[in-house]
Amino acid sequence: MDAGITIIGAGVIGLAIAEELSAKHGNVFVVERNATFGQETSSRNSEVIHAGIYYPAGSLKSLLCVEGSRLLYDYCRKYDVPFKNTGKIIVATSPEEIIQIEAIQKTAALNGVHLELIDRDKISSLEPDVFALKALYSPKTGIVDSHSLMKRFETNTINNGGQIVYKSEVTGITRINGGYAISIKNSDGSTFSFTTEKIINSAGLQADRVASMAGMDTRELSIIFSKGEYFRINPPVNKRVKMLIYPVPHLKMEGIGVHVTVDMSGGVRLGPDVKYLDSNIYDYTMSPEKQEQFFKAAVKFLPFLKQEDLSPDMAGIRPKIQKPGEPQKDFYIREESENGLPGFVNLIGMESPGLTSCISISKYVGRLIKIEK
């Protein structure tokens, strides 16, 4: 075989897996269709290190997020990846929302995450300009420089002896004796193929398509593109916010509401919203007409905000396997021997908290690939 393990996709999860596996296994190969790492979902998000608050107890999202948060903070300290343990508050601006955040507190407790229910005095001490009747305070939530994190994963993978090839798109996967043959198209239109013992499908927005290439029935795992837009809070008003501020989440967790995030440079953004796209097209265009909608969502807890304080920032796309109106779905991370694909690991529907969980996911995948047919 030309490669021992081939990882398809060099987003933050694919790169974390590459670092983990290249440290323990020889001949690890990463294939990425874009010109460099993290050009899609991994570079168009809030860069939040989540604590593991919202996810059902026992789910992969819950378990991997709680473990991943701890591992990610430790990793950032070890490798000097920029991060801030900002803390976060989930605000209730009405009596009905107080009931909802109390329910969130109970869910978080089942996941081993302690949240403090705080009153207006404590809220004012943390964020003097924020309005809320009550709030949940999460001291372990923070932010990370995702580009620096991915660069460190890439560097460590290469130093471990792993290989990463960019501008190379997977066009076909064939099961062969002892492994798989993978067909590749380069950016210049040329093609080639190589063989590998194992495949890790971490293709993000295209993960269902890659699984289909290998012969998987992905009708229940079809990815739906869910677009989210962000608006920036302009200076000097942005200085009135210091930490992450979240509203009560959407029904069925389609999103966690237009929230306030700070970045490593001190900038402040609102977003993302949730819009399921009619087709899986890479639509990163902004909708300036949404400025009023974002303002109305945020002014409930940022009463100092004026509509003209906002400006369009960026858009990202989530790879959802949860259809509109359906209950939230868990990560799909599975070794596919039962589906006739031994040594083939699928990671599908890797939306939030994928960034937070990337290192714990890499260790989980490391355990999965030891499964033999």
CSV table of C-alpha atoms in Angstrom, one decimal:
chain,number,residue,atom,x,y,z
A,1,MET,CA,0.0,0.0,0.0
A,2,ASP,CA,1.2,3.5,-0.8
A,3,ALA,CA,-0.2,4.9,2.5
A,4,GLY,CA,-1.1,3.4,5.8
A,5,ILE,CA,-3.7,6.0,6.8
A,6,THR,CA,-5.2,8.6,4.5
A,7,ILE,CA,-7.2,11.5,5.9
A,8,ILE,CA,-9.5,13.3,3.5
A,9,GLY,CA,-9.9,17.0,4.6
A,10,ALA,CA,-7.5,19.4,6.3
A,11,GLY,CA,-9.9,21.4,8.4
A,12,VAL,CA,-9.3,21.7,12.1
A,13,ILE,CA,-10.6,18.2,12.8
A,14,GLY,CA,-8.8,16.5,10.0
A,15,LEU,CA,-5.5,18.2,11.0
A,16,ALA,CA,-6.0,17.3,14.7
A,17,ILE,CA,-6.5,13.7,13.6
A,18,ALA,CA,-3.4,13.9,11.4
A,19,GLU,CA,-1.3,15.1,14.3
A,20,GLU,CA,-2.6,12.4,16.7
A,21,LEU,CA,-2.2,9.5,14.2
A,22,SER,CA,1.2,10.6,12.7
A,23,ALA,CA,2.7,10.5,16.2
A,24,LYS,CA,1.7,6.9,16.6
A,25,HIS,CA,1.5,5.4,13.1
A,26,GLY,CA,3.9,5.6,10.2
A,27,ASN,CA,2.8,6.7,6.7
A,28,VAL,CA,0.0,9.1,7.4
A,29,PHE,CA,-1.2,11.1,4.3
A,30,VAL,CA,-3.6,14.1,4.3
A,31,VAL,CA,-5.4,15.1,1.1
A,32,GLU,CA,-7.1,18.6,0.8
A,33,ARG,CA,-8.8,20.0,-2.2
A,34,ASN,CA,-8.2,23.7,-1.2
A,35,ALA,CA,-4.9,25.6,-1.5
A,36,THR,CA,-4.3,25.4,2.2
A,37,PHE,CA,-5.9,24.2,5.5
A,38,GLY,CA,-9.1,25.3,7.0
A,39,GLN,CA,-10.6,27.2,4.1
A,40,GLU,CA,-14.2,26.3,4.8
A,41,THR,CA,-16.1,25.7,8.1
A,42,SER,CA,-12.9,25.8,10.2
A,43,SER,CA,-12.1,29.4,9.2
A,44,ARG,CA,-15.6,30.8,9.3
A,45,ASN,CA,-16.9,30.4,12.8
A,46,SER,CA,-17.0,32.1,16.2
A,47,GLU,CA,-13.7,30.5,17.4
A,48,VAL,CA,-15.4,29.7,20.7
A,49,ILE,CA,-14.1,27.1,23.1
A,50,HIS,CA,-17.4,25.7,24.4
A,51,ALA,CA,-17.8,24.2,27.9
A,52,GLY,CA,-20.4,21.5,26.9
A,53,ILE,CA,-23.6,23.2,28.1
A,54,TYR,CA,-26.3,22.4,25.6
A,55,TYR,CA,-25.8,18.8,24.4
A,56,PRO,CA,-27.8,15.8,25.6
A,57,ALA,CA,-26.0,13.8,28.3
A,58,GLY,CA,-24.2,10.8,26.9
A,59,SER,CA,-24.1,12.1,23.4
A,60,LEU,CA,-20.8,12.4,21.5
A,61,LYS,CA,-21.2,16.1,21.3
A,62,SER,CA,-21.5,16.3,25.1
A,63,LEU,CA,-18.7,13.8,25.9
A,64,LEU,CA,-16.2,15.1,23.3
A,65,CYS,CA,-16.9,18.7,24.0
A,66,VAL,CA,-16.3,18.5,27.8
A,67,GLU,CA,-13.1,16.5,27.3
A,68,GLY,CA,-12.1,18.5,24.3
A,69,SER,CA,-12.4,21.8,26.1
A,70,ARG,CA,-9.9,20.7,28.7
A,71,LEU,CA,-7.5,19.2,26.1
A,72,LEU,CA,-7.7,22.3,23.9
A,73,TYR,CA,-6.8,24.7,26.7
A,74,ASP,CA,-3.9,22.4,27.7
A,75,TYR,CA,-2.7,22.2,24.1
A,76,CYS,CA,-2.8,26.0,23.6
A,77,ARG,CA,-0.7,26.5,26.8
A,78,LYS,CA,1.8,23.8,25.7
A,79,TYR,CA,2.3,25.2,22.2
A,80,ASP,CA,1.6,28.9,22.8
A,81,VAL,CA,-1.5,29.0,20.6
A,82,PRO,CA,-3.3,32.3,21.3
A,83,PHE,CA,-6.4,31.9,23.4
A,84,LYS,CA,-8.4,33.7,26.1
A,85,ASN,CA,-10.5,32.2,28.8
A,86,THR,CA,-13.1,35.0,28.5
A,87,GLY,CA,-16.0,33.4,30.3
A,88,LYS,CA,-19.6,33.5,29.0
A,89,ILE,CA,-23.1,34.5,30.2
A,90,ILE,CA,-26.4,33.1,28.8
A,91,VAL,CA,-28.9,35.9,29.4
A,92,ALA,CA,-32.6,35.8,30.3
A,93,THR,CA,-34.3,39.0,29.3
A,94,SER,CA,-37.9,37.9,30.3
A,95,PRO,CA,-39.5,35.7,33.0
A,96,GLU,CA,-40.1,33.0,30.4
A,97,GLU,CA,-36.4,32.9,29.5
A,98,ILE,CA,-35.5,32.5,33.2
A,99,ILE,CA,-37.3,29.1,33.1
A,100,GLN,CA,-35.4,28.2,30.0
A,101,ILE,CA,-31.9,29.0,31.4
A,102,GLU,CA,-32.8,27.0,34.5
A,103,ALA,CA,-33.4,24.0,32.2
A,104,ILE,CA,-30.1,24.7,30.5
A,105,GLN,CA,-28.3,24.7,33.9
A,106,LYS,CA,-29.8,21.2,34.6
A,107,THR,CA,-28.6,19.8,31.2
A,108,ALA,CA,-25.1,21.2,31.7
A,109,ALA,CA,-25.0,19.6,35.2
A,110,LEU,CA,-25.8,16.2,33.6
A,111,ASN,CA,-22.7,16.8,31.4
A,112,GLY,CA,-20.5,17.6,34.4
A,113,VAL,CA,-20.5,21.3,33.6
A,114,HIS,CA,-21.2,23.7,36.5
A,115,LEU,CA,-23.0,26.9,35.6
A,116,GLU,CA,-23.7,29.6,38.2
A,117,LEU,CA,-27.2,31.2,38.0
A,118,ILE,CA,-26.5,34.9,38.7
A,119,ASP,CA,-28.7,37.9,39.4
A,120,ARG,CA,-28.6,41.4,38.1
A,121,ASP,CA,-26.0,42.6,40.5
A,122,LYS,CA,-23.5,39.9,39.5
A,123,ILE,CA,-24.3,40.4,35.9
A,124,SER,CA,-23.5,44.1,36.3
A,125,SER,CA,-20.2,43.3,37.9
A,126,LEU,CA,-19.2,41.2,34.9
A,127,GLU,CA,-20.8,43.2,32.1
A,128,PRO,CA,-22.0,46.6,33.4
A,129,ASP,CA,-23.7,47.6,30.1
A,130,VAL,CA,-25.6,44.3,29.5
A,131,PHE,CA,-29.3,44.0,30.4
A,132,ALA,CA,-30.6,40.7,31.8
A,133,LEU,CA,-33.0,39.6,34.6
A,134,LYS,CA,-30.8,36.6,35.3
A,135,ALA,CA,-28.0,34.8,33.6
A,136,LEU,CA,-26.0,31.6,33.6
A,137,TYR,CA,-22.3,32.2,34.1
A,138,SER,CA,-19.8,29.8,32.4
A,139,PRO,CA,-16.3,30.5,33.6
A,140,LYS,CA,-14.7,27.8,31.3
A,141,THR,CA,-15.9,29.2,28.0
A,142,GLY,CA,-13.3,31.0,25.9
A,143,ILE,CA,-11.9,31.8,22.4
A,144,VAL,CA,-9.0,30.4,20.4
A,145,ASP,CA,-7.1,31.6,17.4
A,146,SER,CA,-8.2,28.8,15.1
A,147,HIS,CA,-5.7,29.7,12.3
A,148,SER,CA,-2.7,29.4,14.7
A,149,LEU,CA,-4.2,26.2,16.1
A,150,MET,CA,-4.5,24.6,12.6
A,151,LYS,CA,-1.0,25.8,11.7
A,152,ARG,CA,0.4,24.1,14.8
A,153,PHE,CA,-1.4,20.8,14.0
A,154,GLU,CA,0.0,21.0,10.4
A,155,THR,CA,3.5,21.7,11.6
A,156,ASN,CA,3.4,18.9,14.2
A,157,THR,CA,2.0,16.4,11.6
A,158,ILE,CA,4.8,17.2,9.2
A,159,ASN,CA,7.4,17.0,12.0
A,160,ASN,CA,6.0,13.6,12.8
A,161,GLY,CA,6.6,12.4,9.3
A,162,GLY,CA,3.1,12.9,7.9
A,163,GLN,CA,2.5,14.3,4.5
A,164,ILE,CA,-0.1,16.9,3.5
A,165,VAL,CA,-1.1,17.5,-0.1
A,166,TYR,CA,-3.2,20.6,-1.1
A,167,LYS,CA,-5.0,21.3,-4.3
A,168,SER,CA,-5.9,17.7,-4.6
A,169,GLU,CA,-9.6,16.6,-4.8
A,170,VAL,CA,-10.8,13.1,-4.1
A,171,THR,CA,-12.9,11.9,-7.1
A,172,GLY,CA,-13.3,8.2,-6.4
A,173,ILE,CA,-12.8,5.5,-3.8
A,174,THR,CA,-12.7,1.8,-4.6
A,175,ARG,CA,-12.5,-1.1,-2.1
A,176,ILE,CA,-9.5,-3.4,-2.9
A,177,ASN,CA,-7.9,-6.3,-1.1
A,178,GLY,CA,-6.4,-5.0,2.1
A,179,GLY,CA,-7.5,-1.4,1.7
A,180,TYR,CA,-8.7,1.2,-0.8
A,181,ALA,CA,-7.7,2.9,-4.0
A,182,ILE,CA,-8.3,6.6,-4.0
A,183,SER,CA,-8.5,8.7,-7.3
A,184,ILE,CA,-7.3,12.3,-7.1
A,185,LYS,CA,-7.7,15.3,-9.4
A,186,ASN,CA,-5.1,18.1,-9.2
A,187,SER,CA,-5.8,21.8,-9.7
A,188,ASP,CA,-4.2,21.6,-13.2
A,189,GLY,CA,-6.7,18.9,-14.2
A,190,SER,CA,-4.2,16.0,-14.1
A,191,THR,CA,-5.3,12.8,-12.2
A,192,PHE,CA,-3.6,10.0,-10.3
A,193,SER,CA,-4.5,7.3,-7.9
A,194,PHE,CA,-2.9,5.6,-4.9
A,195,THR,CA,-3.6,2.9,-2.4
A,196,THR,CA,-4.2,3.1,1.4
A,197,GLU,CA,-4.9,0.7,4.1
A,198,LYS,CA,-7.3,3.0,6.0
A,199,ILE,CA,-9.3,6.1,5.3
A,200,ILE,CA,-10.5,8.8,7.6
A,201,ASN,CA,-13.3,10.8,6.0
A,202,SER,CA,-13.0,14.3,7.5
A,203,ALA,CA,-14.2,16.2,4.5
A,204,GLY,CA,-16.5,18.5,6.3
A,205,LEU,CA,-19.1,20.0,4.0
A,206,GLN,CA,-18.4,17.2,1.5
A,207,ALA,CA,-18.2,14.3,3.9
A,208,ASP,CA,-21.5,12.7,2.8
A,209,ARG,CA,-20.3,12.8,-0.8
A,210,VAL,CA,-17.0,11.2,0.1
A,211,ALA,CA,-18.8,8.4,2.0
A,212,SER,CA,-21.0,7.8,-1.1
A,213,MET,CA,-17.9,7.4,-3.2
A,214,ALA,CA,-16.9,4.5,-1.1
A,215,GLY,CA,-20.4,2.9,-1.5
A,216,MET,CA,-22.1,4.0,1.6
A,217,ASP,CA,-25.9,4.7,1.6
A,218,THR,CA,-25.9,8.2,3.0
A,219,ARG,CA,-29.6,9.1,2.6
A,220,GLU,CA,-29.9,9.4,6.4
A,221,LEU,CA,-26.6,11.3,6.6
A,222,SER,CA,-27.1,13.9,3.8
A,223,ILE,CA,-25.4,17.1,4.7
A,224,ILE,CA,-27.6,20.3,4.3
A,225,PHE,CA,-25.7,23.5,4.1
A,226,SER,CA,-26.8,25.9,6.8
A,227,LYS,CA,-25.5,29.4,6.3
A,228,GLY,CA,-24.8,31.8,9.2
A,229,GLU,CA,-23.9,35.5,8.8
A,230,TYR,CA,-22.0,37.8,11.2
A,231,PHE,CA,-22.2,41.5,11.8
A,232,ARG,CA,-19.4,43.4,13.5
A,233,ILE,CA,-20.0,45.9,16.3
A,234,ASN,CA,-18.0,48.9,15.3
A,235,PRO,CA,-15.6,50.9,17.5
A,236,PRO,CA,-15.8,52.5,20.0
A,237,VAL,CA,-19.0,50.8,21.1
A,238,ASN,CA,-17.3,47.3,20.9
A,239,LYS,CA,-15.3,48.3,24.0
A,240,ARG,CA,-18.4,48.1,26.1
A,241,VAL,CA,-18.4,44.3,25.8
A,242,LYS,CA,-15.7,42.1,27.4
A,243,MET,CA,-16.9,38.5,27.3
A,244,LEU,CA,-19.2,36.1,25.4
A,245,ILE,CA,-22.9,36.9,25.7
A,246,TYR,CA,-25.5,34.4,24.5
A,247,PRO,CA,-29.3,34.5,24.3
A,248,VAL,CA,-31.5,31.5,25.0
A,249,PRO,CA,-30.9,29.0,22.2
A,250,HIS,CA,-33.2,28.3,19.3
A,251,LEU,CA,-35.9,25.7,19.6
A,252,LYS,CA,-34.4,22.2,18.8
A,253,MET,CA,-30.9,23.6,18.8
A,254,GLU,CA,-30.9,24.6,15.1
A,255,GLY,CA,-28.6,27.3,16.4
A,256,ILE,CA,-27.7,29.0,19.7
A,257,GLY,CA,-29.0,32.4,18.7
A,258,VAL,CA,-27.4,35.6,17.6
A,259,HIS,CA,-24.7,35.9,20.2
A,260,VAL,CA,-21.9,38.3,21.0
A,261,THR,CA,-18.3,37.0,20.6
A,262,VAL,CA,-15.0,38.8,21.1
A,263,ASP,CA,-12.0,37.9,19.1
A,264,MET,CA,-8.3,37.8,19.9
A,265,SER,CA,-7.7,41.4,18.7
A,266,GLY,CA,-10.6,42.8,20.8
A,267,GLY,CA,-13.1,43.0,18.0
A,268,VAL,CA,-16.7,42.1,18.7
A,269,ARG,CA,-19.2,40.3,16.4
A,270,LEU,CA,-22.9,39.4,16.4
A,271,GLY,CA,-24.0,36.1,14.9
A,272,PRO,CA,-24.4,33.7,13.4
A,273,ASP,CA,-28.0,33.4,12.3
A,274,VAL,CA,-29.3,30.2,10.8
A,275,LYS,CA,-30.5,29.9,7.2
A,276,TYR,CA,-30.8,26.5,5.5
A,277,LEU,CA,-29.8,26.8,1.9
A,278,ASP,CA,-31.9,25.5,-0.9
A,279,SER,CA,-28.9,23.8,-2.5
A,280,ASN,CA,-25.4,22.9,-1.3
A,281,ILE,CA,-23.7,25.9,-2.9
A,282,TYR,CA,-20.8,27.7,-1.3
A,283,ASP,CA,-22.7,31.0,-0.7
A,284,TYR,CA,-20.6,33.3,1.5
A,285,THR,CA,-22.3,36.5,0.4
A,286,MET,CA,-23.5,38.9,3.1
A,287,SER,CA,-27.0,40.3,3.3
A,288,PRO,CA,-26.7,43.9,4.5
A,289,GLU,CA,-30.5,44.1,4.7
A,290,LYS,CA,-30.2,41.8,7.8
A,291,GLN,CA,-28.6,44.5,9.8
A,292,GLU,CA,-31.9,45.5,11.3
A,293,GLN,CA,-32.7,41.9,12.2
A,294,PHE,CA,-29.4,41.5,14.0
A,295,PHE,CA,-29.8,44.8,15.8
A,296,LYS,CA,-33.3,43.8,17.1
A,297,ALA,CA,-32.0,40.5,18.3
A,298,ALA,CA,-29.0,42.0,20.2
A,299,VAL,CA,-30.5,45.2,21.6
A,300,LYS,CA,-32.6,43.1,23.9
A,301,PHE,CA,-29.5,42.5,26.0
A,302,LEU,CA,-27.3,45.3,24.6
A,303,PRO,CA,-29.5,48.3,25.2
A,304,PHE,CA,-26.7,50.8,24.4
A,305,LEU,CA,-26.6,49.5,20.8
A,306,LYS,CA,-27.7,51.5,17.8
A,307,GLN,CA,-28.4,50.0,14.4
A,308,GLU,CA,-25.6,52.2,12.8
A,309,ASP,CA,-23.1,50.6,15.2
A,310,LEU,CA,-23.2,47.4,13.1
A,311,SER,CA,-21.5,46.5,9.8
A,312,PRO,CA,-21.5,43.3,7.7
A,313,ASP,CA,-18.6,41.0,8.6
A,314,MET,CA,-18.6,37.5,7.2
A,315,ALA,CA,-20.6,34.3,6.5
A,316,GLY,CA,-19.9,30.7,7.2
A,317,ILE,CA,-21.6,27.4,6.4
A,318,ARG,CA,-22.4,24.5,8.8
A,319,PRO,CA,-22.5,20.9,7.6
A,320,LYS,CA,-25.8,19.9,9.2
A,321,ILE,CA,-27.4,16.5,9.0
A,322,GLN,CA,-30.4,17.8,11.1
A,323,LYS,CA,-33.1,18.9,8.7
A,324,PRO,CA,-35.2,22.0,9.4
A,325,GLY,CA,-37.6,21.4,12.3
A,326,GLU,CA,-35.9,18.1,13.4
A,327,PRO,CA,-34.5,17.5,16.8
A,328,GLN,CA,-30.7,18.1,17.0
A,329,LYS,CA,-28.6,15.3,15.8
A,330,ASP,CA,-25.3,14.0,17.2
A,331,PHE,CA,-21.9,13.8,15.5
A,332,TYR,CA,-21.7,10.8,13.2
A,333,ILE,CA,-18.3,9.3,13.9
A,334,ARG,CA,-18.1,5.6,13.0
A,335,GLU,CA,-15.8,2.9,11.7
A,336,GLU,CA,-17.7,1.3,8.9
A,337,SER,CA,-16.8,-2.4,9.1
A,338,GLU,CA,-20.5,-3.2,9.6
A,339,ASN,CA,-21.2,-1.5,6.2
A,340,GLY,CA,-18.6,-3.5,4.4
A,341,LEU,CA,-15.9,-0.9,4.7
A,342,PRO,CA,-13.3,-2.0,7.3
A,343,GLY,CA,-10.8,0.6,8.2
A,344,PHE,CA,-13.0,3.4,6.8
A,345,VAL,CA,-14.0,6.0,9.4
A,346,ASN,CA,-16.7,8.6,8.6
A,347,LEU,CA,-17.0,11.9,10.4
A,348,ILE,CA,-20.3,13.5,9.2
A,349,GLY,CA,-22.3,16.4,10.5
A,350,MET,CA,-19.2,17.9,12.2
A,351,GLU,CA,-20.6,21.3,13.1
A,352,SER,CA,-20.3,23.0,16.6
A,353,PRO,CA,-18.7,21.9,18.9
A,354,GLY,CA,-16.3,20.5,16.4
A,355,LEU,CA,-13.6,23.1,17.0
A,356,THR,CA,-13.7,22.7,20.7
A,357,SER,CA,-13.8,18.9,20.4
A,358,CYS,CA,-11.1,18.5,17.7
A,359,ILE,CA,-8.4,17.0,20.0
A,360,SER,CA,-10.8,14.7,21.8
A,361,ILE,CA,-12.2,13.7,18.4
A,362,SER,CA,-8.7,12.8,17.2
A,363,LYS,CA,-8.2,10.5,20.1
A,364,TYR,CA,-11.7,8.9,19.6
A,365,VAL,CA,-10.8,8.2,16.0
A,366,GLY,CA,-7.4,6.8,17.0
A,367,ARG,CA,-9.3,4.2,19.1
A,368,LEU,CA,-11.7,3.5,16.3
A,369,ILE,CA,-9.1,2.6,13.6
A,370,LYS,CA,-7.7,-0.2,15.8
A,371,ILE,CA,-11.0,-2.1,15.1
A,372,GLU,CA,-10.2,-5.0,12.7
A,373,LYS,CA,-12.6,-6.7,10.4
